[in-house]
CSV table of C-alpha atoms and ligand atoms in Angstrom, one decimal:
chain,number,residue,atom,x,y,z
A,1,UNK,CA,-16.2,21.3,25.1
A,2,UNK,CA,-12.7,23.3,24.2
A,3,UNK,CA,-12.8,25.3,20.8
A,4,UNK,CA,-10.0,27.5,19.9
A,5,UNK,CA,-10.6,30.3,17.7
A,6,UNK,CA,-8.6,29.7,14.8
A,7,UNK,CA,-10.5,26.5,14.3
A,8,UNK,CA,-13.6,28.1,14.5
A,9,UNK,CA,-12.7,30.3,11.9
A,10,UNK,CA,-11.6,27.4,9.5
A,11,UNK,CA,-15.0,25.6,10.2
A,12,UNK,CA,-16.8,28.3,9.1
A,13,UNK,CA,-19.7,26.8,6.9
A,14,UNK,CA,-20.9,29.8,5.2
A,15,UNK,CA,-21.7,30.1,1.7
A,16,UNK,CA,-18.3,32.0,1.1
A,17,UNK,CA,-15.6,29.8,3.3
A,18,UNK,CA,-17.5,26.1,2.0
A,19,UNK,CA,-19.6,24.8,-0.8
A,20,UNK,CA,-21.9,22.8,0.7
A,21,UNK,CA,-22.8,21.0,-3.1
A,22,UNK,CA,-19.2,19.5,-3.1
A,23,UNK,CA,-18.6,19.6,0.6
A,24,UNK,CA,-15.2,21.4,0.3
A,25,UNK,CA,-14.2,23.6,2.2
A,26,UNK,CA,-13.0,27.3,-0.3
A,27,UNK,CA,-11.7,29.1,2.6
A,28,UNK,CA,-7.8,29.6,2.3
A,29,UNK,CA,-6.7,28.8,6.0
A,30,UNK,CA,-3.4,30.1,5.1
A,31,UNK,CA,-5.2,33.2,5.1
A,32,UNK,CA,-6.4,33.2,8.3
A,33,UNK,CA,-4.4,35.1,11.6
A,34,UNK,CA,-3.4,32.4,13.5
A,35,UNK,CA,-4.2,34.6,16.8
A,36,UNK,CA,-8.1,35.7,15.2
A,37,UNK,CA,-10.6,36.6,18.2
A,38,UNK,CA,-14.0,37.3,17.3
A,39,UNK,CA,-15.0,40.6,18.2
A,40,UNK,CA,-18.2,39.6,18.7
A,41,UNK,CA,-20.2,36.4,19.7
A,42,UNK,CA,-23.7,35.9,20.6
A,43,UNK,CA,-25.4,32.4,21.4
A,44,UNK,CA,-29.4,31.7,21.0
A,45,UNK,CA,-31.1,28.5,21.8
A,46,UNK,CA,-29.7,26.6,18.9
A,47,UNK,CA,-26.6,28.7,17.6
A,48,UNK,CA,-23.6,30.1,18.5
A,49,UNK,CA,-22.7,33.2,16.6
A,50,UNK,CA,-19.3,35.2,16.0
A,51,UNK,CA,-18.5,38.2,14.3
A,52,UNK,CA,-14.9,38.2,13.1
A,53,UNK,CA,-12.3,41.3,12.6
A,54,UNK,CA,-13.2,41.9,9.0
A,55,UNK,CA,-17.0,41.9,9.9
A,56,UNK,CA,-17.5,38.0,8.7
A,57,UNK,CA,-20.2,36.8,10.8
A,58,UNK,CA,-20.3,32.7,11.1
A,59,UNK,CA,-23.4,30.7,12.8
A,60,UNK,CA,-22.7,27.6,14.0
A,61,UNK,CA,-25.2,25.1,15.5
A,62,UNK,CA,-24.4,23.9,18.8
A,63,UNK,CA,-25.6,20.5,17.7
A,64,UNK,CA,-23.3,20.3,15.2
A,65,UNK,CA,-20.6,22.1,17.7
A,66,UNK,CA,-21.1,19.0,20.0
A,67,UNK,CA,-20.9,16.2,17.3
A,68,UNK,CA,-17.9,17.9,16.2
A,69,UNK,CA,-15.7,18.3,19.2
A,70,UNK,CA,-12.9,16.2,20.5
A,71,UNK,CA,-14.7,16.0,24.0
A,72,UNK,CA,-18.0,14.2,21.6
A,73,UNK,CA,-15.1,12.0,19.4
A,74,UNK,CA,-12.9,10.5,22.4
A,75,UNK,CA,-16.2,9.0,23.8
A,76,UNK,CA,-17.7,7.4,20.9
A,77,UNK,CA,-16.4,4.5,18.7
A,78,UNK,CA,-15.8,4.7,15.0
A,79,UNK,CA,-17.4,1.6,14.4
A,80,UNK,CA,-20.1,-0.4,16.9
A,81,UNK,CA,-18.7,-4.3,17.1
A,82,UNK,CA,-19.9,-7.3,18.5
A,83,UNK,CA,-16.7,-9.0,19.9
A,84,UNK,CA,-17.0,-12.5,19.9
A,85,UNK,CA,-15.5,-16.5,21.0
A,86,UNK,CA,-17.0,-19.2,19.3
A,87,UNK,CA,-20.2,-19.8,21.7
A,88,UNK,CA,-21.5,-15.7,21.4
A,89,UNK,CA,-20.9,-16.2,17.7
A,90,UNK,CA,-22.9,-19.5,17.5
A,91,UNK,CA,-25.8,-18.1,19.6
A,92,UNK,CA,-26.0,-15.4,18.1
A,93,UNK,CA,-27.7,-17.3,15.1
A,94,UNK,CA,-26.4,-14.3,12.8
A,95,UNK,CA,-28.3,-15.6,9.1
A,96,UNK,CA,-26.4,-15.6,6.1
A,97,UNK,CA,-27.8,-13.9,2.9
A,98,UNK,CA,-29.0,-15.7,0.6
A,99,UNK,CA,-27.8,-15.1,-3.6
A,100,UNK,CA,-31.0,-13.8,-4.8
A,101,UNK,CA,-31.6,-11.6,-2.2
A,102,UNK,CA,-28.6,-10.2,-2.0
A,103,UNK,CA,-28.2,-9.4,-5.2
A,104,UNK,CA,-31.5,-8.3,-5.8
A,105,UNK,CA,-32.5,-6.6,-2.5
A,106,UNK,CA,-31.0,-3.5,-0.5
A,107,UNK,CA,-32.3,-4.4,2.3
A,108,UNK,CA,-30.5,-8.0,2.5
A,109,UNK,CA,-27.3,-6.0,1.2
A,110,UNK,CA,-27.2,-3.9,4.2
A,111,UNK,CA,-28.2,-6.2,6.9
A,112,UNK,CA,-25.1,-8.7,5.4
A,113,UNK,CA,-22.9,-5.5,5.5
A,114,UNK,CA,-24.5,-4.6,9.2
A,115,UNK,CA,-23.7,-8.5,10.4
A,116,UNK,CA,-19.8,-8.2,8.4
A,117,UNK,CA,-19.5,-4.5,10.2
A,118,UNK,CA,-20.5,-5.9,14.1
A,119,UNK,CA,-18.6,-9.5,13.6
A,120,UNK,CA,-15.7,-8.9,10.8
A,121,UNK,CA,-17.5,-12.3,8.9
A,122,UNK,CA,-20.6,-12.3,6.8
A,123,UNK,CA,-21.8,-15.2,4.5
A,124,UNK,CA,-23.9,-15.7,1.3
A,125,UNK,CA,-25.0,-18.7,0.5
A,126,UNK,CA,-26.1,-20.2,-2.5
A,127,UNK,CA,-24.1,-18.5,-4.7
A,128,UNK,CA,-23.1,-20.3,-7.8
A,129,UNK,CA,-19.7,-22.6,-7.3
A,130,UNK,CA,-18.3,-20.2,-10.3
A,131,UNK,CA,-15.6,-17.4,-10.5
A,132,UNK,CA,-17.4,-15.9,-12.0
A,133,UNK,CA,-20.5,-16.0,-9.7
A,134,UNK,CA,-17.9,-15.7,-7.1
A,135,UNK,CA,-16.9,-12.0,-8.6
A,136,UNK,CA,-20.7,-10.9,-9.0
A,137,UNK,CA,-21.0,-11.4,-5.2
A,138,UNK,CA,-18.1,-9.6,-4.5
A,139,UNK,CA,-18.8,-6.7,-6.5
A,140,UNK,CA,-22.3,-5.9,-5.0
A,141,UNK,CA,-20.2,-5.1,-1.8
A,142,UNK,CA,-16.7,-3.2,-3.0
A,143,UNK,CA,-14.2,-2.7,-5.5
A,144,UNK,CA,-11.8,-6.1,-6.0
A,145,UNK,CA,-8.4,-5.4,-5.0
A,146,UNK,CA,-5.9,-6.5,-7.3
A,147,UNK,CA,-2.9,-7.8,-6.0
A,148,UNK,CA,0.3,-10.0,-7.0
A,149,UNK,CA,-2.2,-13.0,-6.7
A,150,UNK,CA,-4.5,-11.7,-9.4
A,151,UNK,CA,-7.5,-10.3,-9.2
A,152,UNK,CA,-9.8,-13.3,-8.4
A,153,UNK,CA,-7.9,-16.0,-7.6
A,154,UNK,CA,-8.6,-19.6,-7.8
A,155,UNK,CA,-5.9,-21.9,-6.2
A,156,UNK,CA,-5.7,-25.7,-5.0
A,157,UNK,CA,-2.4,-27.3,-3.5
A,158,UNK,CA,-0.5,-27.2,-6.7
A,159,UNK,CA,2.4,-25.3,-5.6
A,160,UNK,CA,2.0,-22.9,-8.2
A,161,UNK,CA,3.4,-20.0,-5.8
A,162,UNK,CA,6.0,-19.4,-3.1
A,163,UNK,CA,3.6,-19.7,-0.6
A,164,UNK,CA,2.2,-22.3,2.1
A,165,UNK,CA,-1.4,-21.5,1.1
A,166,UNK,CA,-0.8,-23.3,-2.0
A,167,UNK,CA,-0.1,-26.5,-0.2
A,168,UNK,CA,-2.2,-29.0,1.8
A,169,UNK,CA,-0.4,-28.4,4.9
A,170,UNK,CA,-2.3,-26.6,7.9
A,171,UNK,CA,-2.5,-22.9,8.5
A,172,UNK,CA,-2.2,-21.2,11.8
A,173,UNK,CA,-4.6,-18.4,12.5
A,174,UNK,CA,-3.1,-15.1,10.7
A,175,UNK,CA,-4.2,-12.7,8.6
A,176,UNK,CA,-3.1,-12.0,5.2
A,177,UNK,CA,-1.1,-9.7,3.4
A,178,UNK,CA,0.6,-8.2,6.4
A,179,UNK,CA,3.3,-7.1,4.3
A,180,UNK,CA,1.4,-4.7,2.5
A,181,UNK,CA,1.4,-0.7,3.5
A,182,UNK,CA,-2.3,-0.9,3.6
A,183,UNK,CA,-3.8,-4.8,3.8
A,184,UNK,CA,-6.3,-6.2,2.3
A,185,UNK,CA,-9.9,-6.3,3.6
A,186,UNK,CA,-11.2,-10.2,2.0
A,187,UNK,CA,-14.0,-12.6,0.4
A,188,UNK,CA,-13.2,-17.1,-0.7
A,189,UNK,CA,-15.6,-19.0,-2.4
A,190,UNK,CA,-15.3,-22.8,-2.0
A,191,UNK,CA,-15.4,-23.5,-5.3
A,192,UNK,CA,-15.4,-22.3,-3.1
A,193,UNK,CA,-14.3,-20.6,-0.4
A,194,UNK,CA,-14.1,-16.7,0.7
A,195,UNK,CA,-11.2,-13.8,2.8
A,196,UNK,CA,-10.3,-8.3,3.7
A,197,UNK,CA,-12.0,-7.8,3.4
A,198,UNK,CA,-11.1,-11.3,1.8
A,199,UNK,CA,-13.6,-13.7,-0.1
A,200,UNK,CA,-13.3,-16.9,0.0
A,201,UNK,CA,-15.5,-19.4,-2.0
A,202,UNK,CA,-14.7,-23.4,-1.7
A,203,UNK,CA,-15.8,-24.6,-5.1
A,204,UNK,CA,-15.1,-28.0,-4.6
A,205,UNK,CA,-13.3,-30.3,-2.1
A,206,UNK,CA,-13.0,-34.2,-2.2
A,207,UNK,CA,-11.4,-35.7,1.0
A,208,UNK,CA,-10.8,-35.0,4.3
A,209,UNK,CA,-9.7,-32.0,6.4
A,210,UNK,CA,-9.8,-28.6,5.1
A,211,UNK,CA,-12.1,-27.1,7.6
A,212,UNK,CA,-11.7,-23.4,7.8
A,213,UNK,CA,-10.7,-21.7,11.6
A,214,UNK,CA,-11.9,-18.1,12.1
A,215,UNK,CA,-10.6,-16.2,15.8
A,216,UNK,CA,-12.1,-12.5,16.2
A,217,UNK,CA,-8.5,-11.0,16.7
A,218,UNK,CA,-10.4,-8.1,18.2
A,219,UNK,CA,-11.5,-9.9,21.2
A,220,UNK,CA,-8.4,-11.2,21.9
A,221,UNK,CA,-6.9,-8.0,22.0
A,222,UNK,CA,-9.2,-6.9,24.2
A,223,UNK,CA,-8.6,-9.4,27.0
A,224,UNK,CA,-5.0,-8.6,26.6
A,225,UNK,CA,-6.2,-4.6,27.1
A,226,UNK,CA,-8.3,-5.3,30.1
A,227,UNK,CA,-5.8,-7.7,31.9
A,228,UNK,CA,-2.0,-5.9,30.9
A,229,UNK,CA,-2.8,-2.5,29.8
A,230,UNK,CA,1.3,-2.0,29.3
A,231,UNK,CA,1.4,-5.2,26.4
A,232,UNK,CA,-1.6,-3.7,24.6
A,233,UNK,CA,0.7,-0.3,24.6
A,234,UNK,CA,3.5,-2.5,23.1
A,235,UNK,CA,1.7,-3.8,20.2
A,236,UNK,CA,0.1,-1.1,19.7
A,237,UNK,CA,2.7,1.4,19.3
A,238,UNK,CA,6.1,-1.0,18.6
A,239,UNK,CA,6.3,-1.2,14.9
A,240,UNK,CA,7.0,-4.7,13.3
A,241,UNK,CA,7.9,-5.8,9.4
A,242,UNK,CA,6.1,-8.3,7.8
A,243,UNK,CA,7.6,-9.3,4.1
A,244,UNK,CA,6.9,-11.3,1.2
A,245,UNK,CA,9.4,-12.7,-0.6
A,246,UNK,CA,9.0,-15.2,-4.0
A,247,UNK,CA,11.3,-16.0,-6.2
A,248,UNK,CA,9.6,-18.2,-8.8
A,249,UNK,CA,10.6,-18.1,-12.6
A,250,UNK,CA,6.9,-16.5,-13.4
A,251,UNK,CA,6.5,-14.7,-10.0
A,252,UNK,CA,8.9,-12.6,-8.6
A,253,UNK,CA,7.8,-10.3,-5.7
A,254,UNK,CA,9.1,-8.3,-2.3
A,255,UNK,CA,6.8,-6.4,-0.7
A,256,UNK,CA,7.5,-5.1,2.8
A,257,UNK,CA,4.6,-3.5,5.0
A,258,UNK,CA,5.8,-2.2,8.4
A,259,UNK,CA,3.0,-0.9,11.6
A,260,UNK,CA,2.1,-2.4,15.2
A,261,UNK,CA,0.3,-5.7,15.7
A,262,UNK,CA,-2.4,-3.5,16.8
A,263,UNK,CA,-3.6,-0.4,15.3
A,264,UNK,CA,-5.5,2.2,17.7
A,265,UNK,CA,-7.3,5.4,16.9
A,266,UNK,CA,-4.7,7.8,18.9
A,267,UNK,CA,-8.3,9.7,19.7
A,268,UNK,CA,-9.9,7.2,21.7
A,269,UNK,CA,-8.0,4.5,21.5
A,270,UNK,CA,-10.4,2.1,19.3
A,271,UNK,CA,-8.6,-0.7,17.6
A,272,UNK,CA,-9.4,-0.7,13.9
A,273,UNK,CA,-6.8,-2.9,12.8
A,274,UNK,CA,-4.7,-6.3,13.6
A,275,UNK,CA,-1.7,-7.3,11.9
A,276,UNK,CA,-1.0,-11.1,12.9
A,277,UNK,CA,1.0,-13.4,10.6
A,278,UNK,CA,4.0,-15.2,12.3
A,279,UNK,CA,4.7,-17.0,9.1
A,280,UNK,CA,5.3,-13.6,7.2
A,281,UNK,CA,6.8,-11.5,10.1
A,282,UNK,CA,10.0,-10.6,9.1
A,283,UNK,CA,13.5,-9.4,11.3
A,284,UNK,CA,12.9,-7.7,14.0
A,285,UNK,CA,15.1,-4.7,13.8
A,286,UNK,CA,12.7,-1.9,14.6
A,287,UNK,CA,12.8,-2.1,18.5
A,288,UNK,CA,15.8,-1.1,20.7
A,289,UNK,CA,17.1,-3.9,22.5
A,290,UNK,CA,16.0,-3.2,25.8
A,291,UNK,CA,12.3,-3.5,24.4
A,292,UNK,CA,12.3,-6.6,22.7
A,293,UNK,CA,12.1,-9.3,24.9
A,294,UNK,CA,8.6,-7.2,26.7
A,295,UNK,CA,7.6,-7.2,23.0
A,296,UNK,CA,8.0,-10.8,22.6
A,297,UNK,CA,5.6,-11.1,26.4
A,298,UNK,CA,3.0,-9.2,24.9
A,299,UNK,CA,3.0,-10.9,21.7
A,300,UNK,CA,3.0,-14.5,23.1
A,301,UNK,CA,0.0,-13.1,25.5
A,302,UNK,CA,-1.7,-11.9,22.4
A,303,UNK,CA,-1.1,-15.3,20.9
A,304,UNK,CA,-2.4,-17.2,24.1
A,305,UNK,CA,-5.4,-15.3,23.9
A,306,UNK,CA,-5.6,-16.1,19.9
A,307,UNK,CA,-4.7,-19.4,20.5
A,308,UNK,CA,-7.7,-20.1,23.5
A,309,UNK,CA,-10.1,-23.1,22.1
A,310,UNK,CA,-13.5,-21.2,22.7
A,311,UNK,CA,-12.0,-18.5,21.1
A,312,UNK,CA,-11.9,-20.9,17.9
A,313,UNK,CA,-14.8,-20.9,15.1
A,314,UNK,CA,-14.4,-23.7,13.1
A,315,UNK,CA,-16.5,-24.2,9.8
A,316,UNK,CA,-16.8,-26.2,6.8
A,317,UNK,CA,-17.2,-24.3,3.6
A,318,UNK,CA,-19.1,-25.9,1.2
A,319,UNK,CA,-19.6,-24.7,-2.9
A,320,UNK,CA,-22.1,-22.1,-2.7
A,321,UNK,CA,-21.1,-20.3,0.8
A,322,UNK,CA,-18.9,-17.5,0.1
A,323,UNK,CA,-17.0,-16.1,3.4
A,324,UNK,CA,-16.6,-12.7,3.7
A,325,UNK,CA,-13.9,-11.9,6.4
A,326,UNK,CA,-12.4,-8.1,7.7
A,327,UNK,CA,-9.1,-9.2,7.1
A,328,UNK,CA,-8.4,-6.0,9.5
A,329,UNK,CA,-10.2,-7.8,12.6
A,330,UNK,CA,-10.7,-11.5,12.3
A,331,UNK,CA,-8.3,-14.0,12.0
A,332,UNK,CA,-8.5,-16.9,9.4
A,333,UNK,CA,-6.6,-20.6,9.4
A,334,UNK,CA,-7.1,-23.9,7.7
A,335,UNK,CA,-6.8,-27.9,8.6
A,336,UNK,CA,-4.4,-29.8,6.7
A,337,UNK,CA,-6.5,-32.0,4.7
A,338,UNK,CA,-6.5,-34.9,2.0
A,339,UNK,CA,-7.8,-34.6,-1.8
A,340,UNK,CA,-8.5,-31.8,-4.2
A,341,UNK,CA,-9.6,-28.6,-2.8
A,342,UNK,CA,-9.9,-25.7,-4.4
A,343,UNK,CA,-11.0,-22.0,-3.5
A,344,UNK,CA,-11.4,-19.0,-5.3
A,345,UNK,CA,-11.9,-15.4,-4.0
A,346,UNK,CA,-10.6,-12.2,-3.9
A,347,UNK,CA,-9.6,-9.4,-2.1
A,348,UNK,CA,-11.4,-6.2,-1.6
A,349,UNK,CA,-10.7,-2.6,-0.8
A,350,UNK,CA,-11.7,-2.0,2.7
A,351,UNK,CA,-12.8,2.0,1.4
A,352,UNK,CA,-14.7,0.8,-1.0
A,353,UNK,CA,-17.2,-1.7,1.7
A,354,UNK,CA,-17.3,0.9,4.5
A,355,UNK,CA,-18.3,3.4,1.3
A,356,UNK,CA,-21.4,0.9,0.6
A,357,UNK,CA,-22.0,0.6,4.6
A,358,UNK,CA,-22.2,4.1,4.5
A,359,UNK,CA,-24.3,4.8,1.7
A,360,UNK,CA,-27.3,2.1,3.2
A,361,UNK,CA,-27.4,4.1,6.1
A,362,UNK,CA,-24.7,2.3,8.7
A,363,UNK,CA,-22.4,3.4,10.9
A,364,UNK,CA,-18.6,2.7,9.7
B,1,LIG,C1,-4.2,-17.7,-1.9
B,1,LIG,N1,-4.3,-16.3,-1.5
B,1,LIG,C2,-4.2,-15.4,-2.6
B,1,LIG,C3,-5.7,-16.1,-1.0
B,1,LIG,C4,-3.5,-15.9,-0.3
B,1,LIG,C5,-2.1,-16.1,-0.4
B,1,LIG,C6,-1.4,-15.2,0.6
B,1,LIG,C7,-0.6,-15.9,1.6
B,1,LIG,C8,0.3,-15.1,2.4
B,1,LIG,N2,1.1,-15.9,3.3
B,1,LIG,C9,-0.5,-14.1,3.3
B,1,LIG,O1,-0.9,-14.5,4.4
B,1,LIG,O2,-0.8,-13.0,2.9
B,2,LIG,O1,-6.9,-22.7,2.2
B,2,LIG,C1,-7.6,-22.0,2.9
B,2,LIG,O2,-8.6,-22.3,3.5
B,2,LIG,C2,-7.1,-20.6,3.2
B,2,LIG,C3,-5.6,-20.4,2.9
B,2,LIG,C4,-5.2,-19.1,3.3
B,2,LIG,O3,-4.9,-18.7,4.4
B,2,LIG,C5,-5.2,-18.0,2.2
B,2,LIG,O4,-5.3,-18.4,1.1
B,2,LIG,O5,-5.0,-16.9,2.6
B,3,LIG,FE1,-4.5,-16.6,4.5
């Protein structure tokens, strides 16, 4: 492990440089020489200890020393996962929650939030084919995110806004709101049907069709890591526009949200998020020429990979199963389909889960 002085000296954790009720740190780094030495240092079994110039003495414990160090970081991963294709995902058997527990019960909470952590989907079933039901669910987990959609949203093939959603035509795998700075995590109901950290709830569906596609975007991406190292660079550091544009007489909106496909940890290089929506990407105008046409052989190896049948998880959401999905990790599609179908959901604030994960114990 490397430590260079000056850092030690802002991680001090004496009573003076941090207050350990709040957690925040009162030293004024400023303050500190950017050249400091200790002019002493002494290590026991458990600590290290170092005097500083002005006679400041600051223990550290080498435990903490080794959680804390870059060495320790670059080899562990932010966040365990379970990537999967559809047979791993189907044997795995991972259980749903069910409504009364999970609303009732911390335990069921965090083992739903430990499945949605290792496999970006989670589901609870039997949960009332309601919005508002629908909103209860979703509120034991995170903060809703309001967007431009609303803040739970209940939409059939009506047309009601500029967007192919709102229409029975099919959906290719994507994920939504790329064209936000930060996107969504998701939950649909099938009123119900759930997406996000989306929810999607399918409260009611007569006809044919409509069956809901789900593609770990994550695994994918990892194939395409382990078999051209150079693509995975591409996506991962080339970045790319996605926009949304709607110019309705009730709903006007442009948003623009620009990043790479692929979004590593510079650290370690852990992938914690994947932007994929080829019906929202926008120009291309943010790569030099002489890049583009490699960018377009990663993507369409990306998109192989997305596009692999096993890789497919196709379900049926009935009313009552709410689908939680990391709209960060796992992709989401639709079948065309016949009749009336209608979903509600809602988007959630991706701090706000990992804040519950965290506060039941889990890793995230
Ligand atoms: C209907 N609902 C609000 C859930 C989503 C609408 C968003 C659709 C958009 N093309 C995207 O992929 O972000
Ligand atoms: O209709 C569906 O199942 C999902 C449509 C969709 O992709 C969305 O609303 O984001
Ligand atoms: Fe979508």
């Amino acid at each position: 492990m490397h430590f260079d002085y000056v850092w030690l000296r802002d991680h001090c954790r004496s009573a003076s440089c941090f207050n350990s009720k709040t957690n925040q740190r009162n030293l004024d780094t400023a303050s500190v020489d950017l050249n400091i030495r200790p002019s002493k240092s002494r290590v026991d079994e458990n600590n290290l200890f170092l005097t500083w110039p002005d006679g400041h003495i600051t223990r550290y414990s080498l435990t903490w020393l080794a959680q804390n160090s870059y060495e320790g970081q670059k080899k562990s991963s932010v966040q365990p996962r379970i990537l999967w294709n559809a047979d791993i995902y189907s044997s795995a058997k991972v259980p749903s929650a069910s409504w009364d527990k999970f609303m009732s019960c911390d335990e069921e909470l965090k083992n739903f939030l430990n499945n949605f952590l290792l496999y970006g989907i989670a589901f609870v079933e039997g949960v009332p084919p309601t919005l508002e039901a629908t909103e209860t669910a979703t509120q034991r987990v995170s903060l809703i995110r309001e967007t431009m959609y609303g803040r739970m949203w209940n939409f059939t093939s009506d047309f009601s806004r500029g967007d192919t959603a709102y229409t029975k035509l099919a959906l290719d795998r994507h994920t939504d709101t790329s064209y936000f700075q930060e996107p969504c995590g998701a939950a649909f109901n099938p009123l119900f049907c759930f997406i996000s950290i989306q929810v999607f709830h399918c409260l009611r569906h007569e006809g044919t069709g409509g069956r809901t596609l789900l593609v770990d975007g994550f695994h994918a991406a990892d194939v395409v890591l382990r078999q051209t190292p150079e693509n995975f660079a591409l996506l991962s550091h080339v970045p790319i526009k996605h926009e949304y544009i709607e110019n309705l007489s009730e709903h006007r909106n442009h948003m623009i949200g620009i990043g790479p496909v692929l979004n590593v940890y510079p650290w370690n290089n852990e992938l914690y998020m994947i932007r994929y929506n080829n019906y929202d990407r926008s120009v291309i105008n943010t790569v030099p020429h002489d890049m583009v046409r490699r960018w377009y052989t990663a993507h369409r190896q990306l998109t192989a990979e997305l596009r692999r049948p096993e890789n497919e998880l196709w379900v049926k959401l009935k009313p009552g199963k709410v689908l939680f999905i990391d709209n960060w990790r796992v992709l989401h599609g639709r079948e065309s389909f016949t009749g009336l179908r209608q979903l509600c959901g809602c988007y959630l604030t991706r701090d706000d889960v990992l804040n519950t994960a965290r506060f039941l114990g889990l890793q995230a």
